[in-house]
């Protein structure tokens, strides 16, 4: 039995062995004992996410734990709303984080691409949900309106989701700071001194310097350059 979700996916049961893991996922799932014990106690609380063709998007360790328990079927989310580009970027993320952590500037650029695609995916699902709500006679029933309600902070949600996909953490401030410095360094409307400082700080970050201090210096220089010079009232002795 399948369930069409208002979140942009279909939820159904699928043969565990039929899910295509592919080369981009880790081959060593690590210690699965706590996860296996959890599945024994409470079952699979979060379904495994796959593409319509059966390729694994996320949930490798959950899948391996289910196989360790010899489960023949697992609950999955089939995400048909994800674009091919987002799937490609997720694959790139997995490939990079499996072998070598991304450098901060590399992570920021991948985050920016993912953030844009997550925003687009969320907008498509929002429009589809709104369209369905207009023609759904059950829209006023308990639970329906809540599920159709858009997120209070869609941009923040997209940023958190993109940051999680890249770094495993919901915090996106450092990534946004790097992107802001790259925009400043490339902005021809700004003074050469400010742009040069932004590029210098980015080079320092590439060499291991922390992000926030450099970002604060660049923003302070940008504010100082944008401030009008103090008015010249002449020599006070002339008054």
mmCIF file of C-alpha atoms in Angstrom, residues 103 125 143:
data_model
loop_
_atom_site.group_PDB
_atom_site.id
_atom_site.type_symbol
_atom_site.label_atom_id
_atom_site.label_comp_id
_atom_site.label_asym_id
_atom_site.label_seq_id
_atom_site.Cartn_x
_atom_site.Cartn_y
_atom_site.Cartn_z
ATOM 1 C CA UNK A 103 37.237 22.962 2.405
ATOM 2 C CA UNK A 125 5.712 21.435 -3.403
ATOM 3 C CA UNK A 143 -4.764 17.838 10.296
#
